XYZ file of C-alpha atoms in Angstrom:
200
model
C 120.041 89.668 161.719
C 119.025 93.288 161.115
C 121.219 95.616 159.056
C 120.772 99.347 159.596
C 121.211 101.100 156.246
C 121.870 104.829 156.440
C 123.511 107.720 154.600
C 123.177 111.457 154.150
C 120.582 113.142 151.958
C 120.943 112.266 148.259
C 123.276 109.320 148.906
C 120.954 106.783 147.248
C 119.660 104.810 150.252
C 116.400 103.799 148.532
C 118.213 102.695 145.360
C 120.553 100.506 147.397
C 117.629 99.098 149.436
C 115.868 98.143 146.179
C 119.056 96.405 144.993
C 118.983 94.288 148.166
C 115.243 93.765 147.617
C 115.961 92.299 144.181
C 118.089 89.713 146.004
C 115.147 88.695 148.191
C 115.862 90.920 151.190
C 112.980 92.601 153.020
C 113.331 96.129 154.377
C 111.539 98.702 156.498
C 111.867 102.382 155.557
C 111.860 104.564 158.697
C 110.767 107.599 156.615
C 107.653 105.732 155.406
C 106.810 104.757 158.991
C 107.373 108.368 160.151
C 104.854 109.531 157.522
C 102.337 106.846 158.535
C 102.243 107.764 162.236
C 101.159 111.340 161.360
C 98.647 110.359 158.654
C 95.001 111.530 158.905
C 93.142 109.484 161.510
C 96.285 108.807 163.554
C 96.275 110.053 167.201
C 99.686 111.729 166.678
C 98.253 114.037 163.988
C 95.475 115.178 166.347
C 98.092 115.903 169.050
C 100.237 117.883 166.571
C 97.200 119.929 165.456
C 96.304 120.708 169.067
C 99.869 121.685 169.978
C 100.904 123.721 166.909
C 97.499 124.978 165.790
C 95.492 124.682 162.543
C 98.249 126.249 160.394
C 100.138 122.918 160.347
C 97.098 121.015 159.004
C 96.300 121.151 155.276
C 92.753 121.675 153.958
C 92.503 117.942 153.180
C 93.251 117.123 156.827
C 96.821 115.952 156.250
C 99.950 117.356 157.872
C 101.449 120.463 156.252
C 105.059 119.299 156.492
C 106.573 122.520 155.171
C 104.749 124.626 157.797
C 105.745 122.248 160.603
C 109.361 122.048 159.387
C 109.601 125.844 159.471
C 108.402 125.949 163.100
C 110.721 123.222 164.379
C 113.749 124.568 162.501
C 113.285 127.913 164.228
C 112.458 126.513 167.699
C 114.543 123.551 168.917
C 112.282 122.990 171.951
C 109.325 122.454 169.580
C 111.373 119.920 167.641
C 112.037 118.130 170.941
C 108.309 118.060 171.737
C 107.562 116.581 168.311
C 110.283 113.929 168.636
C 109.051 112.908 172.103
C 105.608 112.362 170.584
C 106.556 110.584 167.360
C 109.790 108.660 168.058
C 108.248 106.034 170.399
C 105.384 105.457 167.910
C 107.821 105.140 164.994
C 110.053 102.765 166.962
C 107.094 100.540 167.919
C 105.975 100.192 164.291
C 109.495 99.625 162.999
C 110.004 96.771 165.488
C 106.687 95.169 164.465
C 107.589 95.415 160.737
C 111.076 93.992 161.292
C 109.612 91.065 163.257
C 107.200 90.480 160.387
C 110.113 90.318 157.886
C 112.088 88.024 160.180
C 109.221 85.535 160.304
C 109.194 85.364 156.488
C 111.619 83.995 153.855
C 114.110 86.921 153.923
C 117.404 85.676 155.491
C 117.962 89.060 157.181
C 116.204 92.440 157.266
C 117.215 96.012 156.457
C 116.179 99.059 158.437
C 116.583 102.024 156.077
C 116.878 105.192 158.149
C 118.509 108.557 157.324
C 118.829 109.269 161.073
C 119.878 105.784 162.177
C 122.595 107.076 164.511
C 120.993 110.390 165.478
C 117.593 108.898 166.443
C 118.922 105.993 168.491
C 117.527 103.492 165.949
C 121.020 101.962 165.675
C 120.139 100.163 168.934
C 117.621 98.095 166.921
C 120.196 96.690 164.486
C 123.048 94.172 164.537
C 125.242 95.841 161.919
C 125.332 99.250 160.244
C 125.798 99.909 156.533
C 126.555 103.454 155.372
C 125.879 104.574 151.786
C 128.603 107.118 151.130
C 129.090 109.767 148.452
C 131.082 113.041 148.483
C 129.244 116.051 149.936
C 129.274 118.021 146.654
C 127.582 115.037 144.984
C 124.937 114.926 147.763
C 124.219 118.556 147.022
C 123.954 118.206 143.235
C 121.875 114.986 143.364
C 119.427 116.449 145.890
C 119.032 119.696 143.932
C 118.316 117.679 140.796
C 115.895 115.298 142.541
C 113.925 117.626 144.834
C 114.033 120.944 142.973
C 114.724 122.839 146.210
C 117.105 125.712 146.885
C 120.790 125.149 147.572
C 120.400 126.915 150.946
C 117.671 124.424 151.867
C 119.864 121.414 151.021
C 122.855 122.894 152.871
C 120.656 123.390 155.976
C 119.676 119.700 155.855
C 123.331 118.664 155.358
C 124.337 120.787 158.356
C 121.605 119.216 160.501
C 122.744 115.673 159.636
C 125.735 113.878 161.123
C 128.976 114.605 159.283
C 130.085 112.244 156.544
C 133.302 111.457 158.479
C 131.497 110.557 161.694
C 128.899 108.452 159.886
C 131.586 106.437 158.097
C 133.575 106.046 161.325
C 130.542 104.432 162.971
C 129.771 102.082 160.064
C 130.425 98.343 160.076
C 130.171 98.332 156.270
C 130.292 101.069 153.614
C 128.996 101.173 150.043
C 130.610 103.775 147.794
C 127.700 105.036 145.688
C 129.612 107.729 143.803
C 129.983 105.713 140.605
C 127.531 103.944 138.274
C 124.711 101.541 139.156
C 126.746 98.469 138.124
C 129.455 99.392 140.645
C 126.823 99.789 143.390
C 125.112 96.499 142.503
C 128.446 94.664 142.612
C 129.035 95.934 146.169
C 125.483 94.930 147.174
C 126.062 91.411 145.789
C 129.294 91.082 147.770
C 127.708 92.327 151.005
C 124.626 90.153 150.542
C 126.893 87.114 150.228
C 128.892 88.259 153.275
C 125.750 88.676 155.396
C 124.362 85.277 154.342
C 127.708 83.654 155.203
C 127.716 85.298 158.627
C 124.259 83.861 159.280
C 125.247 80.341 158.295
C 128.577 80.267 160.163
């Protein structure tokens, strides 16, 4: 069984994934995989450099994410080009990693993805788990964590699926607006629920 874990920016997806990890559950982080496929030496990075020009490549040969983000935010067709290049590569690696987890001791696997629904990655999972917090809390936590401007965070929030729609599409929801103990209690309950589903 594969559980797709998602949530808006600043909702605490990684913290929740680690809480499952402490209970022996393996996970794949789609963001990590997305970074890997455009790492130096990867064919996708060469293609991006050829398409967008040298200004999106840092002096050390790595991708200048800020420069690329600026281009694709301003030109939706360029974003589409980038997604057509990277999404199949990301998907391929995610599937391989999930298969690797499934052949190990973990009773089920998590796919942690901020764009689980938007990217079509929900098709890879059996159940969806949304980490939910109020929008004003997303804003304050992200500002505190990333040290970016409020306008920047609001632009990301606007680009993501609405909180209401995300929750409506979830099989399970964790309310992460309180303390860590409250979150861990919900993780323990869900972990037990998932294990019971597997054994029934």
